[in-house]
CSV table of C-alpha atoms in Angstrom, one decimal:
chain,number,residue,atom,x,y,z
A,25,UNK,CA,-0.3,-0.2,0.0
A,26,UNK,CA,1.0,3.3,-1.3
A,27,UNK,CA,0.5,7.4,-0.1
A,28,UNK,CA,0.6,7.2,3.7
A,29,UNK,CA,-1.0,4.7,6.0
A,30,UNK,CA,-4.6,3.4,6.6
A,31,UNK,CA,-6.8,5.8,8.1
A,32,UNK,CA,-10.1,4.8,9.2
A,33,UNK,CA,-12.8,5.6,6.8
A,34,UNK,CA,-15.6,8.0,6.6
A,35,UNK,CA,-19.0,6.6,7.1
A,36,UNK,CA,-22.0,8.4,4.9
A,37,UNK,CA,-25.4,8.6,6.2
A,38,UNK,CA,-27.0,5.6,6.4
A,39,UNK,CA,-30.4,4.7,4.7
A,40,UNK,CA,-33.0,3.4,6.6
A,41,UNK,CA,-33.8,-0.4,5.0
A,42,UNK,CA,-35.8,-0.2,2.1
A,43,UNK,CA,-38.1,-2.4,0.4
A,44,UNK,CA,-39.4,-2.3,-2.9
A,45,UNK,CA,-42.4,-4.0,-4.3
A,46,UNK,CA,-40.6,-5.0,-8.1
A,47,UNK,CA,-38.9,-2.9,-10.5
A,48,UNK,CA,-37.3,-3.4,-14.1
A,49,UNK,CA,-34.1,-3.2,-14.1
A,50,UNK,CA,-34.0,-0.1,-16.3
A,51,UNK,CA,-31.5,2.7,-16.8
A,52,UNK,CA,-33.9,5.7,-15.7
A,53,UNK,CA,-34.5,8.6,-17.6
A,54,UNK,CA,-32.2,12.0,-17.8
A,55,UNK,CA,-33.7,16.2,-17.9
A,56,UNK,CA,-35.7,15.8,-14.8
A,57,UNK,CA,-39.1,17.4,-15.5
A,58,UNK,CA,-40.4,18.8,-10.9
A,59,UNK,CA,-43.1,19.8,-9.9
A,60,UNK,CA,-42.9,20.3,-6.1
A,61,UNK,CA,-45.1,22.0,-3.5
A,62,UNK,CA,-44.6,25.2,-1.7
A,63,UNK,CA,-44.3,25.1,2.0
A,64,UNK,CA,-44.4,22.2,4.1
A,65,UNK,CA,-46.7,19.3,4.6
A,66,UNK,CA,-49.7,19.4,5.0
A,67,UNK,CA,-51.6,17.3,8.3
A,68,UNK,CA,-53.2,15.2,5.8
A,69,UNK,CA,-52.2,13.3,3.1
A,70,UNK,CA,-50.6,15.2,0.0
A,71,UNK,CA,-49.6,14.5,-3.5
A,72,UNK,CA,-46.1,17.0,-3.5
A,73,UNK,CA,-44.5,16.5,-6.2
A,74,UNK,CA,-45.1,14.9,-10.1
A,75,UNK,CA,-41.3,13.8,-11.7
A,76,UNK,CA,-40.4,12.6,-14.6
A,77,UNK,CA,-36.9,11.8,-16.1
A,78,UNK,CA,-37.2,10.7,-19.9
A,79,UNK,CA,-33.8,8.6,-21.7
A,80,UNK,CA,-33.7,7.3,-24.9
A,81,UNK,CA,-35.1,3.8,-24.2
A,82,UNK,CA,-37.2,5.0,-21.5
A,83,UNK,CA,-39.4,7.0,-19.0
A,84,UNK,CA,-39.8,7.3,-15.0
A,85,UNK,CA,-42.6,9.1,-13.5
A,86,UNK,CA,-42.6,9.8,-10.7
A,87,UNK,CA,-45.6,10.3,-7.6
A,88,UNK,CA,-44.3,12.0,-4.2
A,89,UNK,CA,-46.5,11.4,-1.1
A,90,UNK,CA,-46.4,13.1,2.2
A,91,UNK,CA,-47.1,9.8,3.3
A,92,UNK,CA,-47.6,6.1,2.6
A,93,UNK,CA,-51.1,5.6,0.8
A,94,UNK,CA,-52.4,2.3,-0.9
A,95,UNK,CA,-52.2,2.4,-4.6
A,96,UNK,CA,-54.8,0.3,-7.5
A,97,UNK,CA,-52.7,-0.4,-10.4
A,98,UNK,CA,-51.4,-2.9,-12.7
A,99,UNK,CA,-47.4,-4.1,-11.7
A,100,UNK,CA,-46.9,-4.7,-15.7
A,101,UNK,CA,-48.4,-4.4,-19.0
A,102,UNK,CA,-49.1,-2.2,-22.3
A,103,UNK,CA,-51.4,-0.2,-23.5
A,104,UNK,CA,-52.3,3.7,-24.6
A,105,UNK,CA,-53.4,4.3,-21.3
A,106,UNK,CA,-52.3,4.0,-17.6
A,107,UNK,CA,-54.1,4.6,-14.6
A,108,UNK,CA,-53.4,4.5,-11.2
A,109,UNK,CA,-56.3,5.5,-8.3
A,110,UNK,CA,-55.3,5.7,-4.4
A,111,UNK,CA,-58.3,5.2,-2.6
A,112,UNK,CA,-57.1,7.4,0.0
A,113,UNK,CA,-59.8,9.7,2.2
A,114,UNK,CA,-58.6,13.4,2.4
A,115,UNK,CA,-56.1,13.4,-0.5
A,116,UNK,CA,-55.4,16.8,-1.5
A,117,UNK,CA,-53.1,17.6,-4.2
A,118,UNK,CA,-50.5,20.3,-2.0
A,119,UNK,CA,-49.8,23.5,-3.5
A,120,UNK,CA,-48.0,24.4,-6.6
A,121,UNK,CA,-48.2,20.5,-8.4
A,122,UNK,CA,-50.8,21.2,-11.5
A,123,UNK,CA,-53.0,19.0,-12.4
A,124,UNK,CA,-50.9,17.9,-15.5
A,125,UNK,CA,-47.9,17.6,-17.0
A,126,UNK,CA,-46.8,17.2,-19.8
A,127,UNK,CA,-44.2,15.4,-20.7
A,128,UNK,CA,-44.3,14.5,-24.7
A,129,UNK,CA,-41.1,12.2,-24.8
A,130,UNK,CA,-41.1,8.8,-27.8
A,131,UNK,CA,-42.1,7.0,-24.4
A,132,UNK,CA,-45.1,9.3,-22.3
A,133,UNK,CA,-47.3,12.1,-24.2
A,134,UNK,CA,-48.3,13.6,-21.0
A,135,UNK,CA,-49.9,13.0,-17.4
A,136,UNK,CA,-52.7,14.4,-15.7
A,137,UNK,CA,-53.9,14.2,-11.6
A,138,UNK,CA,-57.1,13.9,-10.2
A,139,UNK,CA,-57.3,14.6,-6.8
A,140,UNK,CA,-61.1,14.4,-5.2
A,141,UNK,CA,-62.2,14.1,-1.7
A,142,UNK,CA,-62.6,10.2,-2.1
A,143,UNK,CA,-58.6,10.0,-3.2
A,144,UNK,CA,-56.6,10.0,-6.3
A,145,UNK,CA,-56.4,9.2,-9.7
A,146,UNK,CA,-53.4,9.6,-12.1
A,147,UNK,CA,-53.9,9.2,-15.9
A,148,UNK,CA,-50.7,8.0,-18.3
A,149,UNK,CA,-50.9,8.7,-21.7
A,150,UNK,CA,-48.8,6.1,-23.2
A,151,UNK,CA,-47.2,6.4,-26.7
A,152,UNK,CA,-48.0,3.0,-28.8
A,153,UNK,CA,-46.9,-0.4,-27.9
A,154,UNK,CA,-44.2,0.8,-25.1
A,155,UNK,CA,-44.4,-1.4,-22.4
A,156,UNK,CA,-44.6,-0.3,-18.1
A,157,UNK,CA,-44.0,-1.5,-14.9
A,158,UNK,CA,-45.9,0.2,-11.8
A,159,UNK,CA,-44.1,0.5,-8.3
A,160,UNK,CA,-43.9,2.1,-5.1
A,161,UNK,CA,-41.2,2.5,-2.6
A,162,UNK,CA,-41.3,3.5,1.3
A,163,UNK,CA,-39.9,6.6,2.5
A,164,UNK,CA,-37.0,6.8,3.7
A,165,UNK,CA,-35.0,9.4,5.9
A,166,UNK,CA,-34.5,11.4,2.6
A,167,UNK,CA,-37.1,10.5,0.4
A,168,UNK,CA,-40.7,10.6,0.7
A,169,UNK,CA,-43.1,7.7,-0.2
A,170,UNK,CA,-43.3,7.3,-4.0
A,171,UNK,CA,-44.8,5.8,-6.7
A,172,UNK,CA,-42.8,4.8,-9.9
A,173,UNK,CA,-44.0,4.4,-13.0
A,174,UNK,CA,-41.4,2.7,-15.7
A,175,UNK,CA,-42.4,2.9,-19.0
A,176,UNK,CA,-39.8,1.3,-21.9
A,177,UNK,CA,-39.6,2.5,-25.1
A,178,UNK,CA,-40.6,0.0,-27.8
A,179,UNK,CA,-37.3,-2.1,-29.5
A,180,UNK,CA,-35.1,-0.2,-26.7
A,181,UNK,CA,-33.1,-3.8,-25.5
A,182,UNK,CA,-32.3,-4.3,-29.1
A,183,UNK,CA,-31.7,-0.9,-30.2
A,184,UNK,CA,-29.2,-1.4,-26.7
A,185,UNK,CA,-27.6,-4.7,-28.0
A,186,UNK,CA,-26.6,-3.5,-31.5
A,187,UNK,CA,-25.1,-0.3,-29.9
A,188,UNK,CA,-22.8,-2.4,-27.1
A,189,UNK,CA,-22.0,-5.0,-29.8
A,190,UNK,CA,-21.1,-2.0,-31.9
A,191,UNK,CA,-18.6,-0.6,-29.5
A,192,UNK,CA,-17.3,-4.3,-28.8
A,193,UNK,CA,-16.5,-4.2,-32.7
A,194,UNK,CA,-14.8,-1.0,-33.0
A,195,UNK,CA,-12.3,-1.1,-30.2
A,196,UNK,CA,-10.8,-4.4,-31.6
A,197,UNK,CA,-11.4,-2.7,-35.3
A,198,UNK,CA,-9.4,0.3,-33.8
A,199,UNK,CA,-7.0,-1.2,-31.7
A,200,UNK,CA,-7.5,1.1,-28.6
A,201,UNK,CA,-8.0,0.0,-25.2
A,202,UNK,CA,-11.5,1.0,-23.7
A,203,UNK,CA,-11.8,2.2,-20.2
A,204,UNK,CA,-15.5,2.4,-18.9
A,205,UNK,CA,-16.1,5.4,-16.4
A,206,UNK,CA,-19.1,5.0,-14.2
A,207,UNK,CA,-20.6,8.4,-12.6
A,208,UNK,CA,-22.3,7.2,-9.3
A,209,UNK,CA,-25.9,7.9,-8.7
A,210,UNK,CA,-28.2,9.3,-10.7
A,211,UNK,CA,-31.7,10.3,-11.4
A,212,UNK,CA,-34.1,9.2,-8.4
A,213,UNK,CA,-30.5,8.6,-6.8
A,214,UNK,CA,-29.2,12.0,-5.9
A,215,UNK,CA,-26.7,10.3,-3.4
A,216,UNK,CA,-24.5,12.6,-0.5
A,217,UNK,CA,-25.8,16.3,-0.3
A,218,UNK,CA,-23.6,18.7,0.5
A,219,UNK,CA,-24.1,22.4,2.0
A,220,UNK,CA,-26.1,24.3,-0.6
A,221,UNK,CA,-27.9,21.3,-2.1
A,222,UNK,CA,-24.7,19.5,-4.4
A,223,UNK,CA,-26.0,16.9,-5.1
A,224,UNK,CA,-23.3,13.8,-5.6
A,225,UNK,CA,-24.7,12.8,-8.9
A,226,UNK,CA,-23.6,15.9,-10.4
A,227,UNK,CA,-20.3,16.4,-9.5
A,228,UNK,CA,-19.7,12.4,-10.4
A,229,UNK,CA,-21.1,13.2,-13.6
A,230,UNK,CA,-18.7,16.7,-14.0
A,231,UNK,CA,-15.7,14.4,-12.4
A,232,UNK,CA,-16.3,11.6,-15.0
A,233,UNK,CA,-16.6,13.7,-18.1
A,234,UNK,CA,-13.5,15.6,-17.8
A,235,UNK,CA,-12.2,12.2,-17.3
A,236,UNK,CA,-13.5,10.7,-20.3
A,237,UNK,CA,-11.8,14.4,-21.7
A,238,UNK,CA,-9.0,13.7,-21.3
A,239,UNK,CA,-8.3,9.8,-21.7
A,240,UNK,CA,-10.0,10.3,-25.5
A,241,UNK,CA,-6.9,12.6,-26.3
A,242,UNK,CA,-4.6,9.5,-25.3
A,243,UNK,CA,-3.8,7.7,-28.8
A,244,UNK,CA,-4.7,4.2,-28.5
A,245,UNK,CA,-7.1,4.7,-25.7
A,246,UNK,CA,-11.0,5.4,-25.7
A,247,UNK,CA,-13.3,6.3,-23.4
A,248,UNK,CA,-17.3,6.3,-22.5
A,249,UNK,CA,-19.6,7.1,-19.4
A,250,UNK,CA,-22.2,4.5,-18.2
A,251,UNK,CA,-24.4,7.8,-18.0
A,252,UNK,CA,-24.4,10.8,-19.8
A,253,UNK,CA,-27.0,12.0,-18.2
A,254,UNK,CA,-28.7,12.4,-15.2
A,255,UNK,CA,-30.6,9.2,-14.5
A,256,UNK,CA,-30.1,5.3,-13.3
A,257,UNK,CA,-28.5,2.7,-13.8
A,258,UNK,CA,-28.5,-0.4,-11.3
A,259,UNK,CA,-25.5,-1.5,-10.2
A,260,UNK,CA,-24.9,-4.9,-11.4
A,261,UNK,CA,-25.6,-3.5,-15.0
A,262,UNK,CA,-23.3,-1.3,-14.2
A,263,UNK,CA,-20.6,-3.3,-15.2
A,264,UNK,CA,-22.4,-6.0,-16.9
A,265,UNK,CA,-23.0,-3.2,-19.7
A,266,UNK,CA,-19.3,-2.2,-19.3
A,267,UNK,CA,-18.6,-6.1,-19.9
A,268,UNK,CA,-20.7,-6.8,-23.1
A,269,UNK,CA,-19.1,-3.7,-24.8
A,270,UNK,CA,-15.0,-5.8,-24.1
A,271,UNK,CA,-13.6,-2.7,-21.4
A,272,UNK,CA,-10.4,-3.8,-20.5
A,273,UNK,CA,-10.8,-0.9,-17.3
A,274,UNK,CA,-13.6,0.2,-14.8
A,275,UNK,CA,-12.9,3.7,-13.0
A,276,UNK,CA,-16.3,4.1,-10.7
A,277,UNK,CA,-16.6,7.8,-9.7
A,278,UNK,CA,-18.4,8.7,-6.2
A,279,UNK,CA,-18.1,11.9,-3.3
A,280,UNK,CA,-17.1,10.9,0.4
A,281,UNK,CA,-19.3,11.8,2.8
A,282,UNK,CA,-19.1,11.8,7.0
A,283,UNK,CA,-21.7,11.6,9.8
A,284,UNK,CA,-20.6,14.7,11.3
A,285,UNK,CA,-20.5,17.7,8.8
A,286,UNK,CA,-16.3,18.2,8.2
A,287,UNK,CA,-15.1,15.4,10.2
A,288,UNK,CA,-13.7,14.3,7.1
A,289,UNK,CA,-11.3,15.3,4.5
A,290,UNK,CA,-8.9,13.3,1.7
A,291,UNK,CA,-9.3,11.0,-1.0
A,292,UNK,CA,-9.3,7.1,-1.2
A,293,UNK,CA,-9.4,4.7,-3.6
A,294,UNK,CA,-11.1,1.5,-3.3
A,295,UNK,CA,-10.5,-2.3,-4.7
A,296,UNK,CA,-12.9,-5.4,-4.5
A,297,UNK,CA,-12.0,-7.6,-1.4
A,298,UNK,CA,-13.5,-10.9,-1.0
A,299,UNK,CA,-13.4,-11.2,2.3
A,300,UNK,CA,-14.7,-8.1,4.0
A,301,UNK,CA,-13.8,-4.3,4.7
A,302,UNK,CA,-10.8,-3.3,5.7
A,303,UNK,CA,-12.3,-2.3,9.0
A,304,UNK,CA,-16.0,-1.2,10.3
A,305,UNK,CA,-16.4,2.3,8.3
A,306,UNK,CA,-15.2,0.6,4.9
A,307,UNK,CA,-17.8,-2.3,5.5
A,308,UNK,CA,-20.8,0.8,6.7
A,309,UNK,CA,-19.0,3.5,3.2
A,310,UNK,CA,-20.1,0.0,0.9
A,311,UNK,CA,-23.3,-0.5,2.5
A,312,UNK,CA,-24.9,3.1,1.9
A,313,UNK,CA,-23.0,3.0,-2.0
A,314,UNK,CA,-24.8,-0.7,-2.3
A,315,UNK,CA,-28.0,0.7,-1.4
A,316,UNK,CA,-28.3,3.0,-4.5
A,317,UNK,CA,-30.3,-0.4,-6.0
A,318,UNK,CA,-32.9,0.3,-3.5
A,319,UNK,CA,-33.1,4.1,-3.8
A,320,UNK,CA,-34.2,3.8,-7.6
A,321,UNK,CA,-36.4,0.9,-7.1
A,322,UNK,CA,-34.8,-2.5,-7.9
A,323,UNK,CA,-35.3,-5.6,-6.1
A,324,UNK,CA,-31.8,-7.4,-3.8
A,325,UNK,CA,-30.4,-10.1,-5.7
A,326,UNK,CA,-29.0,-12.9,-4.4
A,327,UNK,CA,-25.3,-13.0,-4.7
A,328,UNK,CA,-23.7,-16.3,-5.4
A,329,UNK,CA,-23.8,-15.9,-9.3
A,330,UNK,CA,-21.4,-13.2,-8.8
A,331,UNK,CA,-19.5,-14.9,-5.6
A,332,UNK,CA,-19.6,-18.2,-7.8
A,333,UNK,CA,-18.0,-16.3,-11.0
A,334,UNK,CA,-15.8,-15.1,-9.2
A,335,UNK,CA,-13.7,-17.7,-7.2
A,336,UNK,CA,-11.9,-19.0,-10.7
A,337,UNK,CA,-9.0,-18.5,-12.4
A,338,UNK,CA,-9.5,-14.9,-13.5
A,339,UNK,CA,-10.4,-13.5,-9.8
A,340,UNK,CA,-6.5,-13.1,-8.7
A,341,UNK,CA,-5.4,-11.8,-11.7
A,342,UNK,CA,-8.2,-9.4,-11.8
A,343,UNK,CA,-8.2,-7.7,-8.3
A,344,UNK,CA,-3.8,-8.4,-8.6
A,345,UNK,CA,-4.9,-5.4,-11.4
A,346,UNK,CA,-7.4,-3.5,-9.7
A,347,UNK,CA,-5.3,-2.8,-6.5
A,348,UNK,CA,-2.3,-1.6,-9.4
A,349,UNK,CA,-4.8,0.8,-10.6
A,350,UNK,CA,-5.4,1.8,-7.3
A,351,UNK,CA,-2.0,2.5,-6.3
A,352,UNK,CA,-1.9,4.4,-9.4
A,353,UNK,CA,-5.3,6.9,-9.6
A,354,UNK,CA,-3.7,7.7,-6.0
A,355,UNK,CA,-0.5,8.4,-6.9
A,356,UNK,CA,-1.1,11.2,-9.5
A,357,UNK,CA,-4.6,12.7,-7.3
A,358,UNK,CA,-2.4,13.2,-3.8
A,359,UNK,CA,-0.1,15.1,-6.5
A,360,UNK,CA,-2.7,18.1,-5.8
A,361,UNK,CA,-2.3,19.2,-2.9
A,362,UNK,CA,-5.4,20.4,-2.0
A,363,UNK,CA,-7.0,17.3,-1.0
A,364,UNK,CA,-5.0,14.7,1.2
A,365,UNK,CA,-4.3,11.2,0.4
A,366,UNK,CA,-6.7,8.2,2.7
A,367,UNK,CA,-4.8,5.1,1.0
A,368,UNK,CA,-5.5,1.8,-0.7
A,369,UNK,CA,-8.7,0.3,0.7
A,370,UNK,CA,-10.4,-3.1,-0.3
A,371,UNK,CA,-14.5,-3.5,0.5
A,372,UNK,CA,-17.1,-5.1,-1.5
A,373,UNK,CA,-18.8,-3.2,-3.5
A,374,UNK,CA,-21.4,-3.9,-6.0
A,375,UNK,CA,-20.8,-2.2,-8.5
A,376,UNK,CA,-16.9,-3.9,-8.6
A,377,UNK,CA,-18.3,-7.1,-9.0
A,378,UNK,CA,-16.6,-8.1,-12.3
A,379,UNK,CA,-13.6,-10.2,-13.4
A,380,UNK,CA,-13.6,-8.9,-16.6
A,381,UNK,CA,-11.1,-6.0,-15.9
A,382,UNK,CA,-10.0,-4.2,-13.2
A,383,UNK,CA,-12.2,-2.3,-11.7
A,384,UNK,CA,-12.0,0.6,-9.2
A,385,UNK,CA,-14.5,3.5,-6.8
A,386,UNK,CA,-12.6,6.3,-7.0
A,387,UNK,CA,-14.2,8.5,-3.6
A,388,UNK,CA,-12.8,12.4,-4.8
A,389,UNK,CA,-13.3,14.3,-1.6
A,390,UNK,CA,-15.9,14.5,1.2
A,391,UNK,CA,-19.1,16.8,-0.1
A,392,UNK,CA,-20.5,17.5,3.2
A,393,UNK,CA,-17.0,18.8,4.5
A,394,UNK,CA,-17.2,22.6,3.7
A,395,UNK,CA,-14.2,23.6,2.4
A,396,UNK,CA,-13.6,20.1,0.1
A,397,UNK,CA,-17.2,21.1,-1.1
A,398,UNK,CA,-16.2,23.9,-2.7
A,399,UNK,CA,-13.5,22.2,-4.7
A,400,UNK,CA,-15.7,19.4,-6.0
A,401,UNK,CA,-18.9,22.1,-7.5
A,402,UNK,CA,-16.0,23.9,-9.0
A,403,UNK,CA,-14.8,23.6,-12.7
A,404,UNK,CA,-11.2,23.8,-12.9
A,405,UNK,CA,-10.8,21.1,-9.6
A,406,UNK,CA,-13.3,19.0,-12.1
A,407,UNK,CA,-10.4,19.0,-14.8
A,408,UNK,CA,-7.3,18.9,-12.9
A,409,UNK,CA,-8.8,15.6,-10.6
A,410,UNK,CA,-10.2,14.6,-14.0
A,411,UNK,CA,-6.4,15.2,-15.8
A,412,UNK,CA,-4.5,13.2,-12.5
A,413,UNK,CA,-7.3,10.5,-12.9
A,414,UNK,CA,-6.5,10.1,-16.6
A,415,UNK,CA,-2.6,10.6,-16.1
A,416,UNK,CA,-3.4,7.6,-13.6
A,417,UNK,CA,-4.6,5.5,-15.9
A,418,UNK,CA,-2.0,5.8,-18.8
A,419,UNK,CA,0.3,5.2,-16.0
A,420,UNK,CA,-0.9,1.7,-14.8
A,421,UNK,CA,-1.1,1.0,-18.7
A,422,UNK,CA,2.4,1.3,-18.6
A,423,UNK,CA,3.3,-0.9,-15.2
A,424,UNK,CA,1.3,-3.3,-16.5
A,425,UNK,CA,2.2,-3.9,-19.7
A,426,UNK,CA,0.5,-2.8,-22.0
A,427,UNK,CA,1.4,-1.0,-25.5
A,428,UNK,CA,-1.2,1.0,-26.1
A,429,UNK,CA,-2.1,0.9,-30.0
A,430,UNK,CA,-1.6,-3.2,-30.0
A,431,UNK,CA,-4.1,-5.2,-30.9
A,432,UNK,CA,-5.8,-7.0,-28.4
A,433,UNK,CA,-6.4,-10.6,-27.8
A,434,UNK,CA,-9.2,-12.2,-29.2
A,435,UNK,CA,-11.7,-12.7,-26.1
A,436,UNK,CA,-15.0,-14.9,-25.8
A,437,UNK,CA,-17.8,-14.2,-23.4
A,438,UNK,CA,-17.5,-15.0,-19.2
A,439,UNK,CA,-20.6,-17.0,-20.0
A,440,UNK,CA,-21.2,-18.0,-23.9
A,441,UNK,CA,-24.2,-19.5,-23.3
A,442,UNK,CA,-26.0,-16.8,-21.4
A,443,UNK,CA,-24.7,-13.7,-22.4
A,444,UNK,CA,-25.3,-10.2,-20.3
A,445,UNK,CA,-27.8,-8.4,-21.3
A,446,UNK,CA,-27.2,-4.7,-20.7
A,447,UNK,CA,-30.2,-2.6,-19.8
A,448,UNK,CA,-32.3,-0.4,-22.2
A,449,UNK,CA,-30.5,3.4,-22.4
A,450,UNK,CA,-27.5,1.8,-20.6
A,451,UNK,CA,-24.6,4.8,-22.5
A,452,UNK,CA,-20.2,3.4,-22.7
A,453,UNK,CA,-19.4,0.7,-22.9
A,454,UNK,CA,-16.5,-2.2,-21.9
A,455,UNK,CA,-15.9,-5.4,-21.0
A,456,UNK,CA,-12.9,-8.4,-21.3
A,457,UNK,CA,-10.6,-10.2,-19.3
A,458,UNK,CA,-8.1,-8.7,-17.5
A,459,UNK,CA,-6.7,-6.3,-20.9
A,460,UNK,CA,-7.5,-7.6,-23.9
């Protein structure tokens, strides 16, 4: 381990235990339209916001409530109109929330809200041949009770499969090394929040874009993003997209946070641990990041399939290379004296559980530290961080003996009988065992 002694990792504020009824594994929505209520929520149940996110393949509609309610709605289906009824006596539309939301994309035309003394009715007008999933999400300490409708565009899955196959073919043809950059959180999953309303999801996307821009200037390297806008992608789907597009590296960008405002500072880089986290604080941090799926409405998944894959001949190679990548990235970030190095750490982050390529998670700085949040939202610091991370990637390739621009070796899917299927609308690409 380099860059100083191992320090206790900060803890992010715990998310409450979540349980979701049902949800599709979808990449969700960019350019959100949000209408919130004005003022404090009234004592009676109320509809406090109607929100939408639109992405190339799907659209998410979210209804926020001041209290939990029961909804009458189909779990899934197809059609031009979807009606959701909430039979709650006294339910009102909070001030500032309109009765009509024009969405106007290729999946959802509009949404009408009708609030009566006996309850509320939400009517969604959908595009032809779209499918939908509807479910509710319980309130957490930083999220209200929500009814969510995900609408998928016709042909989205096939289009995404073709896009990722094209990325993989172009990588082989152009003889480049593909670096897949994952901007943490997104959409309804805002991540941690800093002073002044700075959201982690926005900072991570800005840094990811800077890193991609820098890497795309390096001969023999191509960089792509898991998301290029504000939408949600389930954790496991992030690295599975990279696997299908045959990536050589996977870097997930995040911001750190601590329980007590201003008590944490610095940057650290994680790679996967199969034996548990470096310490209890690292384990807590991994638990918080891994809960992103529950925030976005993705039900818990069994780990047996992932763990089983990890225990094969590729595991040790992937972990060794991941450690080298983490060291090189942190060395270059630490050259910027504005943030201290907290060292290389290990934890069971779900987004790192692929053996197809080296993968790391970068906790850039503390978003709830008043000094560091100023850096995180500063475009100059974001650009500098992108340059430092890009230099670390190039240094990694050099130390790993990878000649940039050299032909990639032949590669096969991890399981040809059961190829990975990416979510609709996800951005970026990557895959390959080790460096290929």
